[in-house]
Structures are given as structure tokens and as C-alpha cells.
Amino acid sequence: MHLSGRPARVFAVAVAVAAAVLPSTASAAPTSFYDPPTPLPPGSDGDIIRHEPTEFFLDPARTLRAPADAQRIMYRSTDTHGRPMAVTGTVLTPRTPWRGTGERPIVGYAVGTQGVGDDCAPSKALAAGNEYEGPFISGLLARGYGVVVTDYEGLGTPGVHTYVNRVSEGHAVLDSIRAAQRLDAAGLPDHGPVAITGYSQGGGASASAAELQRSYAPELDLKGAYAGAPPADLTATARALDGTYGAGLVGFALAGMNAAYPDLDIPRVLNDRGKRLLDEISDECVTDIPKYAFMRSADLTRDGRPLEDYLAEEPFHSRVAEQTIGLRAPHAPVLVAHSRFDDLVPFDQGRRMAESWCQEGATVQFSAYPSPTHVATALAAFPEAYGFLQNRFADQAPPDNCGKF
């Protein structure tokens, strides 16, 4: 059809008006890999939404490349309220041959505290060579395991990360394993043996995933889970951190609760300083923690009470209680490592989690370390964690010291 003159101008105006008033059936093109399509495409938890090649370096100068092919992924998962969400992460296929029996295993790696802002996403840190857990991940690759590292909810993708939210993190870990199995570009087995590992925040995410696996992802052949220094009781952890050099972690948790449960209206209990902190810390990473050292939560609230007091009252008490880990027995064997002298995540609450699992009939090995700090124990426990995973994939009898710790 050819139009010219006034008819052409009328046609052009009509098209412009229609474009302005009629709803579009296509989602807007993403401005970055981390922008999910709106609405999410139909599918199941663990389905790949998009993927692209990426890199994994072990140093910020990007001279030491990890021994793996890497794919950045976006996949479907379910948040703490049962709503579908998009989560990003990284799938790593080792160049090391698998020399064990059966198919190559996949390890779901739950990272420790990265921060709550989008720039803190592990997938970004791995590509930039500044992921502090890179050496441990590289050690898994050297053993021939496929590895998938979730970014959790809100790290990279829009919104504030729901830091230490039990259900969201557990789902993100389990669905990352499903995604790794379904990603053809990774070349990993789609029904092979899997395990989960993590320390600190990652220990809590690993523990939660182990608890949820039987009901949420029963098809996964989960051989075991390592949970190092898990923050299983957030009230106890907040009490221990308040006013210490790690007080900024309380700020991360505050931002995470505010993101997961806007109905709590957390800003209403904060004074101006507290509101500024909440706004500021919602964009920050773990490297920013030192500037909040020795902060007291009582200085952030309108009535001068510490946040610990609020956690004992409704509606906060119920929401924090929902984050408790240890009330549901994992079906797979679990190794829990914790230092008696942990200076960030209290030892006793980790031991109570393990004891509760034992009482529920789980197979648990609880290792109490004498190392002096939280960070030192992460390093000290590496060899035991590696050995535990190796023995699980070899189908050896799992260790169990329930009733002896």
C-alpha cells in the first residue's frame, strides 16, 4: 500500500496514537543481562530464562583464569511468599576430567556474605576476579565437580537482596542446581548426583536448602550438604553482632527483612539516623562493613531500644522466627562445622541447630573447631568439607556423631 500527502500524515498519526494507548504484548528489551523479562516467561522452577558465556578469574588483575568454562544464567525460582522470581548465577563446567564412578557430580555453592546491593552479585565478582570464595570454588572444580553459584534473590537482579531469608535462599540454591542440569551449554548431567556447600550466610543457605530439598526438589539426587557456621537463629546472631566490629551485618539483615517483608514497615521504628543507614546500606557490599564497626542499634531506633527488643515483639517476632533453621530434618547427610570461638555467628545456636536435626532423625556430623575467629574457621574447615563431599559422591557411609557433641 502506498500513501502520500495528507492520507499518509493521517495514517502516521493514527499509528502513533494506537501505539500510545494500546497495551504492548512484548516485554521491553533488557538494559542488562540482570533485567528480568516482564512478565516472566511461563515455566517451572529451575528453568533457564537466559544465559551467556562469562569468565571466572581468581585475581583482580584477571591473570589467573579458573579451570572451567563459565556460563552466566538467569533462572526461575520461588520467593519466600511463593511468588515466581528471576535469579541469576554462574554455572561452571570444569576442564578437569571426572575420574570417579558414575556421572560427574554438581555442587550447588552457596556463597557467604557479599552485601545487599546489585554490584555485590557473585556472578559479577567471579568475572572480575574479586570473589573471596574463588579459591574454594576452584578447589571443587579441580576435583572434577560441576559447580553452580547462585546470586540469591535481589543480587544483580532488581530490588534489595533478601539477606539471610531462609526460604528464598534455600529455593535459590536448589533451583540453581536444577538450572545447571537443564543448561545444555554447560554439558553437565541432567540427573546425576548433587551436593550443597556453603559457609556463614552460605552455611545458612546450604542448611535451608538441605531442609527444603525433600519437599521442594525431591527429584534431585542429593548426596549431602556442608553447612559451615550457619546463622540458624537470627535473634541470637543479631544480639552477638550489635555494637561489635561486625555490626554492619545487622544493617544488611535489616535491609533484607525490609525487602522481604515490606508489611513490617521497618522504617517506622527508626529515627532519622536509622532511616539514612537503611537507605545507604541497601546499596553496599561486604567490603563496606568496616565503616559501620561498633554501631549500636539502640542509636538507630526512635525510642532508643536495641533491635533485639523489637525482635521479641510482634509483628517482628513471627517473621524472624520463620527464619529459624533446624526445625525440619534434612533427608541427606549433613556436615556442620563451627568454631567454639566464632566472633560473628554464635557457636551455641549452630550447635542447637545440629542437635535439633539429630532429634528429628537426621544424619549429622557436627565438628567443633578451636580456631579463633569466624573467618579463620572458614579456612580451617576446607579440608573436612572437601573430604565430606568426596565421600558422599563415593557413596561411603556418612559420619554421624549425634548424641556425642
CSV table of C-alpha atoms in Angstrom, one decimal:
chain,number,residue,atom,x,y,z
A,1,MET,CA,0.0,0.0,0.0
A,2,HIS,CA,1.4,3.4,-0.9
A,3,LEU,CA,0.2,6.6,0.8
A,4,SER,CA,1.3,10.2,0.2
A,5,GLY,CA,0.2,13.7,1.2
A,6,ARG,CA,-2.5,14.2,3.8
A,7,PRO,CA,-3.6,10.5,3.9
A,8,ALA,CA,0.0,9.5,4.8
A,9,ARG,CA,0.1,12.0,7.6
A,10,VAL,CA,-3.3,10.9,8.9
A,11,PHE,CA,-2.1,7.2,8.8
A,12,ALA,CA,1.1,8.1,10.7
A,13,VAL,CA,-0.8,10.0,13.4
A,14,ALA,CA,-3.2,7.0,13.8
A,15,VAL,CA,-0.3,4.6,14.2
A,16,ALA,CA,1.3,6.8,16.8
A,17,VAL,CA,-1.9,7.2,18.8
A,18,ALA,CA,-2.5,3.4,18.7
A,19,ALA,CA,1.0,2.7,19.9
A,20,ALA,CA,0.5,5.1,22.8
A,21,VAL,CA,-2.9,3.8,24.0
A,22,LEU,CA,-2.9,0.1,23.2
A,23,PRO,CA,-1.1,-2.3,25.6
A,24,SER,CA,2.0,-3.9,24.3
A,25,THR,CA,2.2,-7.7,24.2
A,26,ALA,CA,6.0,-7.8,24.1
A,27,SER,CA,8.2,-7.1,27.1
A,28,ALA,CA,10.7,-4.3,26.9
A,29,ALA,CA,14.2,-5.2,25.9
A,30,PRO,CA,16.5,-5.6,28.9
A,31,THR,CA,19.1,-2.9,29.5
A,32,SER,CA,21.4,-5.5,31.0
A,33,PHE,CA,21.7,-9.2,31.5
A,34,TYR,CA,20.3,-8.8,35.0
A,35,ASP,CA,17.0,-7.3,34.0
A,36,PRO,CA,14.3,-10.0,34.0
A,37,PRO,CA,11.6,-10.0,31.3
A,38,THR,CA,8.3,-8.7,32.4
A,39,PRO,CA,6.3,-10.8,32.8
A,40,LEU,CA,8.5,-13.8,33.4
A,41,PRO,CA,8.1,-16.5,30.7
A,42,PRO,CA,6.0,-19.5,31.7
A,43,GLY,CA,7.9,-22.4,33.1
A,44,SER,CA,9.0,-24.4,36.1
A,45,ASP,CA,11.4,-23.7,39.0
A,46,GLY,CA,14.9,-24.1,37.7
A,47,ASP,CA,14.1,-23.3,34.1
A,48,ILE,CA,16.6,-21.2,32.3
A,49,ILE,CA,15.4,-17.7,31.3
A,50,ARG,CA,18.6,-16.7,29.6
A,51,HIS,CA,22.3,-17.4,29.6
A,52,GLU,CA,25.5,-16.2,28.1
A,53,PRO,CA,29.3,-17.0,28.3
A,54,THR,CA,31.2,-15.4,31.1
A,55,GLU,CA,34.5,-15.7,32.8
A,56,PHE,CA,35.9,-16.8,36.2
A,57,PHE,CA,39.2,-15.3,37.4
A,58,LEU,CA,41.0,-15.9,40.7
A,59,ASP,CA,42.6,-12.5,40.9
A,60,PRO,CA,41.6,-8.9,40.4
A,61,ALA,CA,44.2,-8.4,37.7
A,62,ARG,CA,42.4,-11.1,35.7
A,63,THR,CA,45.6,-13.1,35.0
A,64,LEU,CA,44.6,-16.3,36.8
A,65,ARG,CA,41.7,-18.0,35.0
A,66,ALA,CA,39.9,-20.7,36.9
A,67,PRO,CA,40.0,-24.2,35.3
A,68,ALA,CA,36.4,-24.1,34.0
A,69,ASP,CA,34.1,-22.9,31.2
A,70,ALA,CA,31.6,-20.5,32.6
A,71,GLN,CA,28.0,-19.5,31.8
A,72,ARG,CA,26.1,-16.7,33.4
A,73,ILE,CA,22.5,-17.7,33.9
A,74,MET,CA,19.1,-16.3,34.8
A,75,TYR,CA,16.6,-18.9,36.0
A,76,ARG,CA,13.2,-19.2,37.6
A,77,SER,CA,12.8,-19.7,41.3
A,78,THR,CA,10.2,-19.0,44.0
A,79,ASP,CA,10.5,-16.3,46.7
A,80,THR,CA,9.6,-16.6,50.4
A,81,HIS,CA,5.9,-15.8,49.6
A,82,GLY,CA,5.6,-18.4,47.0
A,83,ARG,CA,5.8,-16.0,44.1
A,84,PRO,CA,7.9,-16.7,41.0
A,85,MET,CA,11.1,-14.7,40.7
A,86,ALA,CA,14.2,-14.5,38.5
A,87,VAL,CA,17.6,-15.3,40.0
A,88,THR,CA,21.0,-15.1,38.3
A,89,GLY,CA,24.1,-17.1,38.9
A,90,THR,CA,27.1,-18.8,37.3
A,91,VAL,CA,27.4,-22.4,36.0
A,92,LEU,CA,31.0,-23.7,35.9
A,93,THR,CA,32.0,-26.8,33.9
A,94,PRO,CA,35.4,-28.0,34.9
A,95,ARG,CA,38.1,-28.8,32.4
A,96,THR,CA,39.3,-31.5,34.8
A,97,PRO,CA,38.0,-34.9,33.8
A,98,TRP,CA,35.7,-36.7,36.2
A,99,ARG,CA,37.6,-39.7,37.4
A,100,GLY,CA,35.0,-41.0,39.9
A,101,THR,CA,32.4,-43.6,39.3
A,102,GLY,CA,29.1,-42.7,37.6
A,103,GLU,CA,28.3,-39.3,36.2
A,104,ARG,CA,30.0,-36.0,37.0
A,105,PRO,CA,28.5,-34.5,40.2
A,106,ILE,CA,27.3,-31.0,40.5
A,107,VAL,CA,27.9,-28.9,43.7
A,108,GLY,CA,25.4,-26.1,44.5
A,109,TYR,CA,27.7,-23.4,46.0
A,110,ALA,CA,26.0,-21.0,48.4
A,111,VAL,CA,28.3,-18.0,49.0
A,112,GLY,CA,28.8,-16.2,52.2
A,113,THR,CA,28.0,-12.6,52.8
A,114,GLN,CA,28.5,-10.5,49.6
A,115,GLY,CA,26.4,-7.5,50.6
A,116,VAL,CA,22.9,-6.5,49.5
A,117,GLY,CA,23.4,-4.1,46.5
A,118,ASP,CA,23.3,-5.2,42.9
A,119,ASP,CA,27.1,-4.7,42.4
A,120,CYS,CA,27.8,-7.3,45.0
A,121,ALA,CA,26.4,-10.2,42.9
A,122,PRO,CA,28.8,-13.2,43.0
A,123,SER,CA,28.4,-13.6,39.2
A,124,LYS,CA,29.9,-10.2,38.8
A,125,ALA,CA,32.7,-10.8,41.4
A,126,LEU,CA,33.7,-14.1,39.7
A,127,ALA,CA,34.1,-12.4,36.3
A,128,ALA,CA,36.0,-9.5,37.9
A,129,GLY,CA,38.4,-11.8,39.8
A,130,ASN,CA,37.4,-10.5,43.2
A,131,GLU,CA,35.2,-13.2,44.7
A,132,TYR,CA,36.8,-14.0,48.0
A,133,GLU,CA,35.5,-17.6,47.9
A,134,GLY,CA,37.0,-18.2,44.5
A,135,PRO,CA,39.8,-20.4,45.8
A,136,PHE,CA,37.4,-22.8,47.4
A,137,ILE,CA,35.2,-22.9,44.3
A,138,SER,CA,38.3,-23.6,42.2
A,139,GLY,CA,39.2,-26.4,44.5
A,140,LEU,CA,35.9,-28.1,43.8
A,141,LEU,CA,36.5,-27.6,40.0
A,142,ALA,CA,39.9,-29.2,40.4
A,143,ARG,CA,38.2,-32.3,41.8
A,144,GLY,CA,36.1,-32.6,38.7
A,145,TYR,CA,32.8,-31.4,40.1
A,146,GLY,CA,30.5,-29.1,38.1
A,147,VAL,CA,29.7,-26.1,40.2
A,148,VAL,CA,26.8,-23.6,40.2
A,149,VAL,CA,26.9,-20.4,42.2
A,150,THR,CA,23.6,-18.6,42.8
A,151,ASP,CA,23.4,-14.9,43.2
A,152,TYR,CA,20.4,-15.3,45.5
A,153,GLU,CA,17.3,-13.1,45.3
A,154,GLY,CA,18.0,-9.4,44.6
A,155,LEU,CA,21.8,-9.6,44.0
A,156,GLY,CA,22.2,-8.3,40.5
A,157,THR,CA,18.5,-8.5,39.7
A,158,PRO,CA,16.2,-5.6,40.7
A,159,GLY,CA,15.5,-5.0,44.3
A,160,VAL,CA,17.4,-5.3,47.6
A,161,HIS,CA,18.9,-8.7,48.4
A,162,THR,CA,16.7,-10.6,50.9
A,163,TYR,CA,19.8,-11.3,53.1
A,164,VAL,CA,19.6,-14.4,55.3
A,165,ASN,CA,16.0,-15.1,54.3
A,166,ARG,CA,15.7,-18.9,54.9
A,167,VAL,CA,13.1,-19.9,52.2
A,168,SER,CA,14.3,-17.6,49.4
A,169,GLU,CA,17.9,-18.6,49.8
A,170,GLY,CA,17.1,-22.3,50.0
A,171,HIS,CA,14.9,-22.2,46.9
A,172,ALA,CA,17.6,-20.2,45.0
A,173,VAL,CA,20.2,-22.8,45.8
A,174,LEU,CA,18.1,-25.8,44.8
A,175,ASP,CA,16.8,-24.1,41.7
A,176,SER,CA,20.4,-23.2,40.7
A,177,ILE,CA,21.2,-26.9,40.6
A,178,ARG,CA,18.1,-27.6,38.5
A,179,ALA,CA,19.2,-24.8,36.2
A,180,ALA,CA,22.7,-26.3,35.8
A,181,GLN,CA,21.3,-29.7,35.0
A,182,ARG,CA,19.0,-28.1,32.3
A,183,LEU,CA,21.6,-25.9,30.7
A,184,ASP,CA,22.7,-27.7,27.5
A,185,ALA,CA,25.6,-25.3,27.0
A,186,ALA,CA,27.2,-26.5,30.3
A,187,GLY,CA,27.3,-30.1,29.3
A,188,LEU,CA,26.6,-31.4,32.8
A,189,PRO,CA,24.5,-34.4,33.7
A,190,ASP,CA,20.8,-33.7,33.9
A,191,HIS,CA,20.0,-36.4,36.6
A,192,GLY,CA,23.4,-37.0,38.3
A,193,PRO,CA,24.5,-36.8,41.9
A,194,VAL,CA,24.5,-33.4,43.6
A,195,ALA,CA,25.6,-31.8,46.8
A,196,ILE,CA,25.4,-28.4,48.5
A,197,THR,CA,28.1,-26.4,50.3
A,198,GLY,CA,28.3,-23.0,52.0
A,199,TYR,CA,29.8,-21.1,54.9
A,200,SER,CA,28.4,-18.3,57.0
A,201,GLN,CA,25.4,-16.8,55.1
A,202,GLY,CA,26.1,-19.6,52.7
A,203,GLY,CA,26.1,-22.1,55.5
A,204,GLY,CA,22.6,-20.9,56.4
A,205,ALA,CA,21.5,-21.1,52.7
A,206,SER,CA,23.0,-24.6,52.4
A,207,ALA,CA,21.3,-25.8,55.6
A,208,SER,CA,18.0,-24.3,54.5
A,209,ALA,CA,18.3,-26.0,51.1
A,210,ALA,CA,19.0,-29.3,52.7
A,211,GLU,CA,15.9,-28.9,54.9
A,212,LEU,CA,13.7,-28.0,51.9
A,213,GLN,CA,15.0,-30.4,49.3
A,214,ARG,CA,12.8,-33.3,50.0
A,215,SER,CA,9.6,-31.3,49.7
A,216,TYR,CA,10.7,-28.6,47.2
A,217,ALA,CA,13.1,-30.5,44.8
A,218,PRO,CA,12.7,-34.3,45.6
A,219,GLU,CA,13.9,-35.3,42.1
A,220,LEU,CA,17.5,-34.1,43.0
A,221,ASP,CA,19.8,-36.9,43.9
A,222,LEU,CA,21.2,-35.0,46.9
A,223,LYS,CA,24.2,-36.9,48.4
A,224,GLY,CA,24.9,-34.4,51.2
A,225,ALA,CA,25.3,-30.9,52.4
A,226,TYR,CA,28.1,-28.9,54.1
A,227,ALA,CA,26.9,-26.0,56.3
A,228,GLY,CA,29.6,-24.0,57.9
A,229,ALA,CA,28.9,-21.6,60.8
A,230,PRO,CA,25.2,-21.2,59.8
A,231,PRO,CA,23.2,-18.2,61.2
A,232,ALA,CA,20.4,-20.5,62.2
A,233,ASP,CA,18.9,-18.2,64.9
A,234,LEU,CA,18.9,-14.6,63.7
A,235,THR,CA,17.9,-13.2,67.1
A,236,ALA,CA,21.0,-14.8,68.7
A,237,THR,CA,23.2,-13.6,65.9
A,238,ALA,CA,21.8,-10.0,66.0
A,239,ARG,CA,22.4,-9.9,69.7
A,240,ALA,CA,26.0,-11.1,69.3
A,241,LEU,CA,26.8,-8.6,66.5
A,242,ASP,CA,25.2,-5.5,67.9
A,243,GLY,CA,27.9,-3.0,68.8
A,244,THR,CA,30.8,-5.1,67.5
A,245,TYR,CA,33.1,-4.7,64.6
A,246,GLY,CA,30.6,-6.8,62.5
A,247,ALA,CA,27.6,-4.6,63.4
A,248,GLY,CA,27.1,-3.7,59.7
A,249,LEU,CA,25.9,-7.2,59.2
A,250,VAL,CA,22.9,-6.3,61.3
A,251,GLY,CA,22.3,-3.5,58.9
A,252,PHE,CA,22.4,-6.0,56.0
A,253,ALA,CA,19.8,-8.1,57.8
A,254,LEU,CA,17.6,-5.1,58.5
A,255,ALA,CA,17.7,-4.2,54.8
A,256,GLY,CA,17.0,-7.8,53.8
A,257,MET,CA,14.0,-8.0,56.2
A,258,ASN,CA,12.7,-4.8,54.9
A,259,ALA,CA,12.9,-6.1,51.3
A,260,ALA,CA,11.3,-9.4,52.1
A,261,TYR,CA,8.5,-8.1,54.4
A,262,PRO,CA,7.6,-4.5,53.4
A,263,ASP,CA,4.4,-5.1,55.5
A,264,LEU,CA,6.6,-4.8,58.7
A,265,ASP,CA,7.2,-1.1,57.8
A,266,ILE,CA,10.6,-1.2,59.5
A,267,PRO,CA,11.3,2.5,58.8
A,268,ARG,CA,8.6,3.5,61.2
A,269,VAL,CA,10.6,2.3,64.2
A,270,LEU,CA,13.8,4.0,63.0
A,271,ASN,CA,15.0,7.5,63.8
A,272,ASP,CA,16.4,9.8,61.1
A,273,ARG,CA,19.9,8.2,61.5
A,274,GLY,CA,18.4,4.7,61.2
A,275,LYS,CA,16.5,5.6,58.1
A,276,ARG,CA,19.6,7.1,56.5
A,277,LEU,CA,21.5,3.9,57.4
A,278,LEU,CA,18.8,1.7,55.8
A,279,ASP,CA,18.8,3.7,52.6
A,280,GLU,CA,22.6,3.8,52.4
A,281,ILE,CA,23.4,0.2,53.3
A,282,SER,CA,20.9,-1.2,50.8
A,283,ASP,CA,23.4,-0.5,48.0
A,284,GLU,CA,26.5,-1.7,49.8
A,285,CYS,CA,28.8,-4.7,49.7
A,286,VAL,CA,30.7,-6.7,52.4
A,287,THR,CA,33.8,-4.5,51.8
A,288,ASP,CA,31.8,-1.6,53.2
A,289,ILE,CA,31.2,-3.3,56.5
A,290,PRO,CA,34.2,-1.7,58.4
A,291,LYS,CA,32.6,1.8,58.3
A,292,TYR,CA,29.8,0.5,60.4
A,293,ALA,CA,32.0,-1.0,63.0
A,294,PHE,CA,30.8,-0.8,66.6
A,295,MET,CA,27.5,0.7,65.6
A,296,ARG,CA,24.8,0.3,68.2
A,297,SER,CA,21.3,-0.5,67.1
A,298,ALA,CA,19.8,1.5,70.0
A,299,ASP,CA,21.2,4.6,68.3
A,300,LEU,CA,19.0,3.9,65.2
A,301,THR,CA,15.6,3.5,66.8
A,302,ARG,CA,13.1,6.2,67.6
A,303,ASP,CA,12.7,5.1,71.2
A,304,GLY,CA,16.3,4.2,71.9
A,305,ARG,CA,15.7,0.5,72.3
A,306,PRO,CA,18.0,-2.0,70.6
A,307,LEU,CA,16.7,-4.0,67.7
A,308,GLU,CA,16.9,-7.2,69.9
A,309,ASP,CA,13.9,-5.8,71.9
A,310,TYR,CA,11.8,-5.4,68.8
A,311,LEU,CA,12.6,-9.0,67.7
A,312,ALA,CA,10.8,-10.2,70.8
A,313,GLU,CA,7.6,-8.4,69.8
A,314,GLU,CA,5.0,-8.8,67.1
A,315,PRO,CA,4.9,-8.5,64.2
A,316,PHE,CA,8.7,-8.8,64.1
A,317,HIS,CA,9.0,-11.9,66.3
A,318,SER,CA,6.9,-14.1,64.0
A,319,ARG,CA,8.8,-13.0,60.9
A,320,VAL,CA,12.2,-13.6,62.4
A,321,ALA,CA,11.0,-17.0,63.8
A,322,GLU,CA,10.2,-18.0,60.3
A,323,GLN,CA,14.0,-17.8,59.5
A,324,THR,CA,14.9,-20.4,62.1
A,325,ILE,CA,16.9,-23.3,60.7
A,326,GLY,CA,16.9,-26.7,62.5
A,327,LEU,CA,13.1,-27.4,62.8
A,328,ARG,CA,13.0,-29.6,59.7
A,329,ALA,CA,15.2,-32.6,59.3
A,330,PRO,CA,17.3,-32.9,56.2
A,331,HIS,CA,16.9,-36.1,54.3
A,332,ALA,CA,20.5,-36.2,53.1
A,333,PRO,CA,23.6,-36.4,55.4
A,334,VAL,CA,24.9,-33.0,56.7
A,335,LEU,CA,28.3,-31.8,57.9
A,336,VAL,CA,28.1,-28.8,60.2
A,337,ALA,CA,31.4,-27.0,61.2
A,338,HIS,CA,31.5,-24.2,63.7
A,339,SER,CA,34.2,-22.7,65.9
A,340,ARG,CA,33.7,-22.5,69.6
A,341,PHE,CA,35.3,-19.1,69.4
A,342,ASP,CA,33.3,-17.7,66.5
A,343,ASP,CA,33.3,-13.9,66.8
A,344,LEU,CA,30.4,-13.3,64.4
A,345,VAL,CA,27.9,-16.2,64.3
A,346,PRO,CA,27.4,-17.6,67.8
A,347,PHE,CA,28.6,-21.2,68.3
A,348,ASP,CA,25.7,-22.3,70.6
A,349,GLN,CA,23.0,-21.5,68.1
A,350,GLY,CA,24.8,-23.6,65.4
A,351,ARG,CA,25.1,-26.5,67.8
A,352,ARG,CA,21.4,-26.2,68.7
A,353,MET,CA,20.5,-26.5,65.1
A,354,ALA,CA,22.6,-29.6,64.7
A,355,GLU,CA,21.1,-31.1,67.9
A,356,SER,CA,17.6,-30.4,66.7
A,357,TRP,CA,18.3,-32.1,63.4
A,358,CYS,CA,19.6,-35.1,65.3
A,359,GLN,CA,16.4,-35.3,67.4
A,360,GLU,CA,14.4,-35.3,64.2
A,361,GLY,CA,16.3,-38.3,62.9
A,362,ALA,CA,18.8,-36.7,60.5
A,363,THR,CA,22.3,-37.9,59.9
A,364,VAL,CA,24.6,-35.2,61.2
A,365,GLN,CA,28.3,-34.8,61.7
A,366,PHE,CA,29.0,-31.8,63.9
A,367,SER,CA,32.6,-30.6,64.1
A,368,ALA,CA,33.5,-28.0,66.8
A,369,TYR,CA,36.7,-26.2,65.8
A,370,PRO,CA,39.1,-24.4,68.1
A,371,SER,CA,40.1,-21.7,65.6
A,372,PRO,CA,39.9,-18.2,67.0
A,373,THR,CA,37.6,-16.4,64.5
A,374,HIS,CA,34.7,-16.8,62.1
A,375,VAL,CA,37.0,-16.2,59.1
A,376,ALA,CA,39.8,-18.4,60.3
A,377,THR,CA,37.4,-21.3,60.7
A,378,ALA,CA,36.2,-21.0,57.1
A,379,LEU,CA,39.8,-21.8,56.0
A,380,ALA,CA,40.3,-24.4,58.7
A,381,ALA,CA,37.2,-26.4,57.7
A,382,PHE,CA,38.0,-26.5,53.9
A,383,PRO,CA,39.8,-29.9,54.1
A,384,GLU,CA,37.0,-31.6,56.1
A,385,ALA,CA,34.4,-30.1,53.7
A,386,TYR,CA,36.3,-31.4,50.7
A,387,GLY,CA,36.6,-34.8,52.2
A,388,PHE,CA,32.9,-35.0,53.2
A,389,LEU,CA,31.8,-34.2,49.6
A,390,GLN,CA,34.3,-36.7,48.1
A,391,ASN,CA,33.0,-39.5,50.4
A,392,ARG,CA,29.4,-38.6,49.7
A,393,PHE,CA,29.9,-38.9,45.9
A,394,ALA,CA,31.8,-42.2,46.5
A,395,ASP,CA,28.7,-43.5,48.4
A,396,GLN,CA,30.7,-44.2,51.5
A,397,ALA,CA,28.8,-44.4,54.9
A,398,PRO,CA,28.3,-40.9,56.2
A,399,PRO,CA,29.7,-39.8,59.5
A,400,ASP,CA,27.3,-39.3,62.3
A,401,ASN,CA,28.1,-38.1,65.8
A,402,CYS,CA,24.6,-37.3,67.0
A,403,GLY,CA,24.4,-37.6,70.8
A,404,LYS,CA,28.2,-37.0,71.2
A,405,PHE,CA,28.5,-33.2,70.9
